[in-house]
Coordinates of C-alpha atoms in Angstrom, one line a residue:
Chain A
D1 CA 109.8 134.8 107.0
A2 CA 107.8 132.5 104.7
G3 CA 108.8 128.9 104.6
V4 CA 109.1 126.8 101.4
T5 CA 106.0 127.2 99.4
Q6 CA 104.7 124.7 96.8
S7 CA 101.9 125.0 94.3
P8 CA 99.4 123.6 93.7
T9 CA 98.6 121.7 96.9
H10 CA 96.6 119.1 95.1
L11 CA 96.4 118.0 91.5
I12 CA 94.5 115.3 89.6
K13 CA 95.8 114.2 86.2
T14 CA 95.1 111.4 83.8
R15 CA 97.6 108.8 82.6
G16 CA 99.7 110.1 79.7
Q17 CA 99.3 113.8 80.7
H18 CA 102.1 116.1 81.7
V19 CA 102.3 118.0 85.0
T20 CA 104.3 120.9 86.3
L21 CA 104.9 121.5 90.0
R22 CA 106.3 124.7 91.5
C23 CA 108.4 125.5 94.5
S24 CA 109.6 128.8 96.0
P25 CA 112.5 128.4 98.5
I26 CA 113.0 130.3 101.7
S27 CA 114.4 133.7 100.9
G28 CA 118.1 133.6 100.6
H29 CA 118.2 129.8 100.0
K30 CA 120.0 128.9 96.7
S31 CA 119.5 125.2 96.7
V32 CA 116.3 123.4 95.9
S33 CA 115.7 119.6 96.1
W34 CA 112.7 117.5 95.0
Y35 CA 111.5 114.4 96.7
Q36 CA 108.8 111.9 95.8
Q37 CA 106.9 110.3 98.7
V38 CA 104.6 107.4 97.7
L39 CA 101.9 106.6 100.3
G40 CA 103.3 104.6 103.2
Q41 CA 106.9 105.1 102.2
G42 CA 109.7 107.6 103.0
P43 CA 110.6 110.4 100.6
Q44 CA 112.9 109.5 97.7
F45 CA 115.4 112.0 96.2
I46 CA 114.6 113.1 92.7
F47 CA 116.8 116.2 91.9
Q48 CA 118.9 118.9 93.5
Y49 CA 119.5 122.3 91.9
Y50 CA 122.0 124.8 93.1
E51 CA 122.7 128.1 91.4
K52 CA 120.4 127.0 88.5
E53 CA 122.4 123.9 87.8
E54 CA 121.5 120.3 88.4
R55 CA 123.8 119.0 91.1
G56 CA 122.3 115.7 91.9
R57 CA 119.8 113.2 90.5
G58 CA 118.1 110.2 92.0
N59 CA 117.1 107.0 90.3
F60 CA 114.1 108.3 88.3
P61 CA 113.3 108.0 84.6
D62 CA 113.9 110.7 82.1
R63 CA 110.2 111.5 82.2
F64 CA 111.1 113.6 85.3
S65 CA 112.9 116.9 84.7
A66 CA 113.4 120.1 86.6
R67 CA 114.9 123.5 86.4
Q68 CA 115.7 126.4 88.7
F69 CA 115.1 130.0 87.8
P70 CA 117.3 133.1 88.5
N71 CA 115.1 133.9 91.6
Y72 CA 116.0 130.3 92.8
S73 CA 112.4 129.0 92.5
S74 CA 112.1 125.7 90.8
E75 CA 109.7 123.6 88.7
L76 CA 109.4 119.8 88.5
N77 CA 108.0 118.4 85.3
V78 CA 106.8 114.9 84.8
N79 CA 105.8 113.7 81.3
A80 CA 103.7 110.8 80.2
L81 CA 102.2 110.3 83.7
L82 CA 101.8 106.8 85.0
L83 CA 99.5 105.6 87.8
G84 CA 102.6 104.9 89.9
D85 CA 103.5 108.6 89.8
S86 CA 100.7 109.3 92.3
A87 CA 102.5 110.6 95.3
L88 CA 103.3 113.6 97.5
Y89 CA 106.0 115.7 95.9
L90 CA 108.1 117.5 98.4
C91 CA 110.4 120.4 97.7
A92 CA 113.2 121.3 100.1
S93 CA 115.5 124.3 100.2
S94 CA 118.8 125.0 101.9
L95 CA 121.3 127.8 102.0
R96 CA 124.0 126.1 100.1
Q97 CA 124.6 123.1 97.9
G98 CA 125.4 121.0 100.9
F99 CA 124.3 121.7 104.4
T100 CA 126.8 122.9 106.9
G101 CA 126.5 123.7 110.6
N102 CA 122.9 123.4 111.6
S103 CA 121.5 124.0 108.1
P104 CA 119.3 121.1 107.3
L105 CA 116.9 120.9 104.5
H106 CA 113.7 122.9 105.0
F107 CA 110.7 121.1 103.4
G108 CA 107.5 122.5 102.0
N109 CA 104.0 121.0 102.6
G110 CA 104.2 119.2 99.3
T111 CA 101.9 118.8 96.2
R112 CA 99.7 115.7 96.3
L113 CA 99.5 114.4 92.8
T114 CA 96.8 111.8 91.9
V115 CA 97.1 110.1 88.5
T116 CA 93.9 108.3 87.3
Chain B
A1 CA 124.7 100.8 99.7
Q2 CA 123.0 103.3 101.8
K3 CA 119.8 102.0 103.6
V4 CA 117.7 103.0 106.6
T5 CA 115.3 100.5 108.2
Q6 CA 112.5 101.5 110.5
A7 CA 111.1 98.2 111.5
Q8 CA 108.1 99.6 113.4
T9 CA 105.4 100.5 111.0
E10 CA 102.9 101.7 113.5
I11 CA 103.1 102.3 117.3
S12 CA 100.1 103.2 119.5
V13 CA 100.6 104.4 123.1
V14 CA 98.5 106.2 125.7
E15 CA 99.3 109.7 126.7
K16 CA 102.2 110.0 129.2
E17 CA 103.8 106.7 128.2
D18 CA 107.4 106.7 127.0
V19 CA 108.0 105.4 123.5
T20 CA 111.1 104.5 121.5
L21 CA 111.3 104.6 117.7
D22 CA 114.0 102.4 116.3
C23 CA 116.3 103.2 113.4
V24 CA 118.9 101.0 111.9
Y25 CA 121.1 102.1 109.1
E26 CA 123.6 100.6 106.6
T27 CA 126.5 102.5 105.0
R28 CA 130.1 101.8 103.9
D29 CA 131.0 105.5 104.4
T30 CA 133.0 106.5 107.5
T31 CA 131.5 110.0 107.3
Y32 CA 127.8 110.4 107.2
Y33 CA 124.9 112.3 108.8
L34 CA 121.8 110.9 110.5
F35 CA 118.5 112.8 110.9
W36 CA 115.1 112.5 112.4
Y37 CA 112.1 114.3 110.9
K38 CA 108.5 114.5 112.0
Q39 CA 105.7 114.5 109.4
P40 CA 102.4 115.7 110.8
P41 CA 99.2 115.3 108.7
S42 CA 99.9 118.7 107.0
G43 CA 102.7 116.9 105.1
E44 CA 105.7 119.0 105.7
L45 CA 108.8 117.4 107.2
V46 CA 109.9 119.0 110.4
F47 CA 113.5 118.8 111.3
L48 CA 114.2 117.3 114.8
I49 CA 117.9 116.5 115.0
R50 CA 121.1 116.0 113.0
R51 CA 124.0 113.8 114.0
N52 CA 127.3 113.3 112.3
S53 CA 129.1 110.0 112.4
F54 CA 131.9 111.3 114.6
D55 CA 129.6 112.4 117.4
E56 CA 128.2 109.5 119.4
Q57 CA 127.0 111.6 122.3
N58 CA 123.4 111.1 123.2
E59 CA 121.3 114.2 123.1
I60 CA 118.3 115.3 125.1
S61 CA 115.9 118.1 124.0
G62 CA 113.0 118.5 126.4
R63 CA 110.9 115.3 126.2
Y64 CA 113.0 114.0 123.2
S65 CA 116.2 112.0 123.4
W66 CA 118.3 110.3 120.9
N67 CA 120.7 107.3 121.3
F68 CA 123.3 106.9 118.6
Q69 CA 125.3 103.7 118.7
K70 CA 127.8 103.1 115.8
S71 CA 128.5 99.6 117.1
T72 CA 125.0 98.5 116.3
S73 CA 124.4 101.1 113.5
S74 CA 121.4 102.4 115.3
F75 CA 120.0 105.9 116.0
N76 CA 116.9 105.5 118.2
F77 CA 114.5 108.2 119.2
T78 CA 112.7 108.2 122.5
I79 CA 109.8 110.5 123.5
T80 CA 109.2 110.7 127.2
A81 CA 105.8 111.3 128.6
S82 CA 104.2 111.3 125.2
Q83 CA 101.4 113.8 124.3
V84 CA 98.6 113.7 121.7
V85 CA 100.5 116.4 119.7
D86 CA 103.3 113.9 119.2
S87 CA 101.1 111.9 116.9
A88 CA 102.7 111.9 113.5
V89 CA 104.9 109.9 111.2
Y90 CA 108.5 109.9 112.1
F91 CA 111.3 109.4 109.6
C92 CA 114.9 108.5 110.2
A93 CA 117.3 109.5 107.3
L94 CA 120.9 108.9 106.3
V95 CA 122.9 111.3 104.2
P96 CA 126.1 110.3 102.4
P97 CA 129.1 112.7 102.3
Y98 CA 129.1 113.1 98.5
N99 CA 125.7 114.7 98.2
N100 CA 124.2 116.3 101.3
N101 CA 120.8 116.8 99.7
D102 CA 120.4 113.1 98.7
M103 CA 118.7 112.0 101.9
R104 CA 117.9 108.3 102.3
F105 CA 114.8 108.0 104.3
G106 CA 113.4 105.0 106.1
A107 CA 109.8 104.0 105.6
G108 CA 108.7 105.8 108.7
T109 CA 107.0 104.9 111.9
R110 CA 103.4 106.2 112.5
L111 CA 103.0 107.1 116.1
T112 CA 99.5 107.5 117.6
V113 CA 99.2 108.9 121.1
K114 CA 95.8 108.4 122.5
P115 CA 94.4 110.6 125.3

Protein backbone atom coordinates (compact mmCIF):
# COMPACT_ATOMS: atom_id res chain seq x y z
CA ASP A 1 0.00 0.00 0.00
CA ALA A 2 1.14 3.52 -0.74
CA GLY A 3 2.05 5.68 2.21
CA VAL A 4 1.11 9.31 2.69
CA THR A 5 2.02 11.19 -0.47
CA GLN A 6 2.68 14.90 -0.68
CA SER A 7 3.19 17.20 -3.64
CA PRO A 8 5.20 18.99 -4.68
CA THR A 9 8.39 17.84 -2.95
CA HIS A 10 10.08 21.20 -3.29
CA LEU A 11 8.76 24.68 -3.96
CA ILE A 12 10.28 28.14 -4.21
CA LYS A 13 8.04 31.17 -3.82
CA THR A 14 8.48 34.91 -3.40
CA ARG A 15 7.30 36.94 -0.43
CA GLY A 16 3.65 37.94 -0.75
CA GLN A 17 2.74 35.05 -3.02
CA HIS A 18 0.27 32.29 -2.27
CA VAL A 19 1.03 28.55 -2.12
CA THR A 20 -1.02 25.36 -2.14
CA LEU A 21 0.38 22.10 -0.82
CA ARG A 22 -1.31 18.76 -1.39
CA CYS A 23 -1.58 15.55 0.58
CA SER A 24 -3.07 12.13 -0.12
CA PRO A 25 -3.57 9.99 2.99
CA ILE A 26 -3.07 6.28 3.26
CA SER A 27 -6.02 4.45 1.74
CA GLY A 28 -8.76 4.10 4.34
CA HIS A 29 -7.44 6.88 6.56
CA LYS A 30 -9.99 9.59 7.20
CA SER A 31 -7.96 12.02 9.28
CA VAL A 32 -5.29 14.34 7.90
CA SER A 33 -3.08 16.64 9.94
CA TRP A 34 -0.60 19.28 8.83
CA TYR A 35 2.64 20.19 10.57
CA GLN A 36 5.25 22.89 9.93
CA GLN A 37 8.89 22.02 10.62
CA VAL A 38 11.27 24.95 10.59
CA LEU A 39 14.93 24.01 10.11
CA GLY A 40 16.47 22.79 13.35
CA GLN A 41 13.17 22.50 15.18
CA GLY A 42 10.53 19.88 15.79
CA PRO A 43 7.29 19.84 13.81
CA GLN A 44 4.50 22.17 14.94
CA PHE A 45 0.82 21.30 14.60
CA ILE A 46 -1.12 23.47 12.16
CA PHE A 47 -4.44 21.75 11.41
CA GLN A 48 -6.32 18.51 11.68
CA TYR A 49 -9.20 17.53 9.41
CA TYR A 50 -11.48 14.58 9.91
CA GLU A 51 -14.42 13.69 7.70
CA LYS A 52 -13.90 16.96 5.84
CA GLU A 53 -14.27 19.11 8.95
CA GLU A 54 -11.61 21.03 10.87
CA ARG A 55 -11.14 19.28 14.20
CA GLY A 56 -8.08 21.06 15.52
CA ARG A 57 -6.00 24.14 14.88
CA GLY A 58 -2.60 25.14 16.16
CA ASN A 59 -1.28 28.61 16.86
CA PHE A 60 -0.92 29.83 13.29
CA PRO A 61 -2.21 33.04 11.67
CA ASP A 62 -5.27 33.20 9.45
CA ARG A 63 -2.98 33.25 6.40
CA PHE A 64 -2.91 29.48 6.86
CA SER A 65 -5.98 27.55 5.80
CA ALA A 66 -6.77 24.02 4.75
CA ARG A 67 -9.52 21.79 3.51
CA GLN A 68 -10.25 18.12 3.08
CA PHE A 69 -11.97 16.66 0.06
CA PRO A 70 -14.55 13.83 -0.19
CA ASN A 71 -11.74 11.39 -1.06
CA TYR A 72 -9.98 12.48 2.19
CA SER A 73 -7.09 14.17 0.41
CA SER A 74 -6.21 17.59 1.72
CA GLU A 75 -4.76 20.95 0.71
CA LEU A 76 -2.88 23.43 2.84
CA ASN A 77 -2.99 27.02 1.63
CA VAL A 78 -0.76 29.81 2.79
CA ASN A 79 -1.41 33.41 1.67
CA ALA A 80 0.87 36.44 1.73
CA LEU A 81 3.98 34.35 2.21
CA LEU A 82 6.66 35.58 4.61
CA LEU A 83 10.30 34.59 4.76
CA GLY A 84 9.52 32.85 8.05
CA ASP A 85 7.13 30.48 6.31
CA SER A 86 10.14 28.69 4.81
CA ALA A 87 9.94 25.20 6.26
CA LEU A 88 9.23 21.55 5.66
CA TYR A 89 5.46 21.01 5.66
CA LEU A 90 4.50 17.55 6.78
CA CYS A 91 1.19 15.85 6.28
CA ALA A 92 0.11 12.94 8.48
CA SER A 93 -2.85 10.62 8.25
CA SER A 94 -4.56 8.32 10.70
CA LEU A 95 -7.55 6.02 10.62
CA ARG A 96 -9.70 8.05 12.98
CA GLN A 97 -9.87 11.48 14.53
CA GLY A 98 -7.82 10.30 17.46
CA PHE A 99 -5.48 7.37 17.40
CA THR A 100 -6.46 4.27 19.28
CA GLY A 101 -4.61 1.05 19.87
CA ASN A 102 -1.44 1.14 17.88
CA SER A 103 -2.61 3.63 15.31
CA PRO A 104 -0.13 6.45 15.31
CA LEU A 105 0.08 9.22 12.82
CA HIS A 106 1.69 8.20 9.52
CA PHE A 107 3.77 11.00 8.05
CA GLY A 108 4.60 11.81 4.45
CA ASN A 109 8.02 12.96 3.22
CA GLY A 110 6.92 16.57 3.29
CA THR A 111 7.04 19.56 0.98
CA ARG A 112 10.04 21.80 1.41
CA LEU A 113 8.93 25.40 0.87
CA THR A 114 11.49 28.15 0.39
CA VAL A 115 10.29 31.75 0.45
CA THR A 116 12.71 34.30 -1.02
CA ALA B 1 1.37 23.89 29.35
CA GLN B 2 2.61 20.99 27.29
CA LYS B 3 6.31 20.98 26.53
CA VAL B 4 9.01 18.53 25.49
CA THR B 5 12.70 19.22 26.00
CA GLN B 6 15.45 17.36 24.22
CA ALA B 7 18.54 18.99 25.65
CA GLN B 8 21.00 17.13 23.41
CA THR B 9 21.10 18.95 20.10
CA GLU B 10 23.68 16.68 18.49
CA ILE B 11 25.36 13.44 19.50
CA SER B 12 28.18 11.71 17.65
CA VAL B 13 29.24 8.16 18.44
CA VAL B 14 31.33 5.47 16.82
CA GLU B 15 29.62 2.36 15.51
CA LYS B 16 28.84 -0.28 18.16
CA GLU B 17 28.74 2.25 20.97
CA ASP B 18 25.59 2.51 23.06
CA VAL B 19 23.85 5.89 23.07
CA THR B 20 21.01 7.35 25.12
CA LEU B 21 18.81 10.17 23.89
CA ASP B 22 17.15 12.17 26.64
CA CYS B 23 13.58 13.44 26.69
CA VAL B 24 11.97 15.44 29.48
CA TYR B 25 8.34 16.53 29.27
CA GLU B 26 5.97 18.86 31.07
CA THR B 27 2.23 18.44 31.34
CA ARG B 28 -0.55 19.00 33.84
CA ASP B 29 -2.65 16.23 32.37
CA THR B 30 -2.79 12.88 34.14
CA THR B 31 -3.50 11.10 30.88
CA TYR B 32 -1.19 11.61 27.94
CA TYR B 33 0.85 9.77 25.34
CA LEU B 34 4.55 9.89 24.62
CA PHE B 35 6.17 9.04 21.33
CA TRP B 36 9.55 8.67 19.70
CA TYR B 37 9.99 9.25 15.98
CA LYS B 38 13.02 8.92 13.72
CA GLN B 39 13.54 11.38 10.87
CA PRO B 40 16.07 10.23 8.26
CA PRO B 41 17.36 12.66 5.60
CA SER B 42 14.36 11.77 3.40
CA GLY B 43 12.21 13.84 5.77
CA GLU B 44 9.44 11.47 6.76
CA LEU B 45 8.87 10.80 10.44
CA VAL B 46 9.12 7.11 11.24
CA PHE B 47 7.15 5.91 14.25
CA LEU B 48 9.25 4.05 16.83
CA ILE B 49 7.18 3.74 19.99
CA ARG B 50 4.08 4.97 21.80
CA ARG B 51 3.59 4.95 25.56
CA ASN B 52 0.55 6.01 27.55
CA SER B 53 0.91 7.68 30.91
CA PHE B 54 -0.40 4.66 32.82
CA ASP B 55 2.16 2.25 31.45
CA GLU B 56 5.55 2.75 33.03
CA GLN B 57 6.98 -0.55 31.91
CA ASN B 58 10.24 -0.21 30.06
CA GLU B 59 10.27 -1.64 26.58
CA ILE B 60 12.91 -3.31 24.48
CA SER B 61 12.68 -3.82 20.74
CA GLY B 62 15.82 -5.31 19.28
CA ARG B 63 18.63 -2.81 19.79
CA TYR B 64 16.19 -0.13 20.96
CA SER B 65 14.98 0.34 24.52
CA TRP B 66 12.94 2.99 26.27
CA ASN B 67 12.94 4.06 29.92
CA PHE B 68 9.76 5.85 31.03
CA GLN B 69 9.89 7.43 34.50
CA LYS B 70 6.91 9.54 35.56
CA SER B 71 8.69 10.59 38.76
CA THR B 72 11.24 12.52 36.71
CA SER B 73 8.96 13.20 33.69
CA SER B 74 11.43 11.52 31.42
CA PHE B 75 11.15 9.13 28.50
CA ASN B 76 14.68 8.27 27.42
CA PHE B 77 15.65 6.22 24.38
CA THR B 78 18.71 3.98 24.23
CA ILE B 79 20.24 2.44 21.14
CA THR B 80 22.53 -0.47 21.90
CA ALA B 81 25.42 -1.31 19.58
CA SER B 82 24.68 1.63 17.30
CA GLN B 83 24.97 1.29 13.53
CA VAL B 84 25.60 3.82 10.77
CA VAL B 85 21.97 3.37 9.64
CA ASP B 86 20.84 4.77 12.99
CA SER B 87 22.10 8.20 11.92
CA ALA B 88 19.06 10.49 11.86
CA VAL B 89 17.24 13.13 13.87
CA TYR B 90 15.18 11.66 16.69
CA PHE B 91 12.14 13.39 18.09
CA CYS B 92 10.30 12.86 21.32
CA ALA B 93 6.68 14.00 21.35
CA LEU B 94 3.85 14.45 23.85
CA VAL B 95 0.16 14.20 22.99
CA PRO B 96 -2.55 15.68 25.20
CA PRO B 97 -5.78 13.73 25.74
CA TYR B 98 -8.05 16.35 24.16
CA ASN B 99 -6.61 16.21 20.64
CA ASN B 100 -4.65 13.15 19.73
CA ASN B 101 -3.36 14.72 16.53
CA ASP B 102 -1.87 17.78 18.23
CA MET B 103 1.55 16.31 18.88
CA ARG B 104 4.01 18.50 20.79
CA PHE B 105 7.49 17.70 19.54
CA GLY B 106 10.82 18.41 21.11
CA ALA B 107 13.50 20.14 19.06
CA GLY B 108 15.08 16.82 18.20
CA THR B 109 18.49 15.23 18.67
CA ARG B 110 20.70 14.69 15.64
CA LEU B 111 22.53 11.40 16.03
CA THR B 112 25.56 10.68 13.88
CA VAL B 113 27.03 7.20 13.99
CA LYS B 114 30.48 7.03 12.46
CA PRO B 115 31.92 3.81 11.04
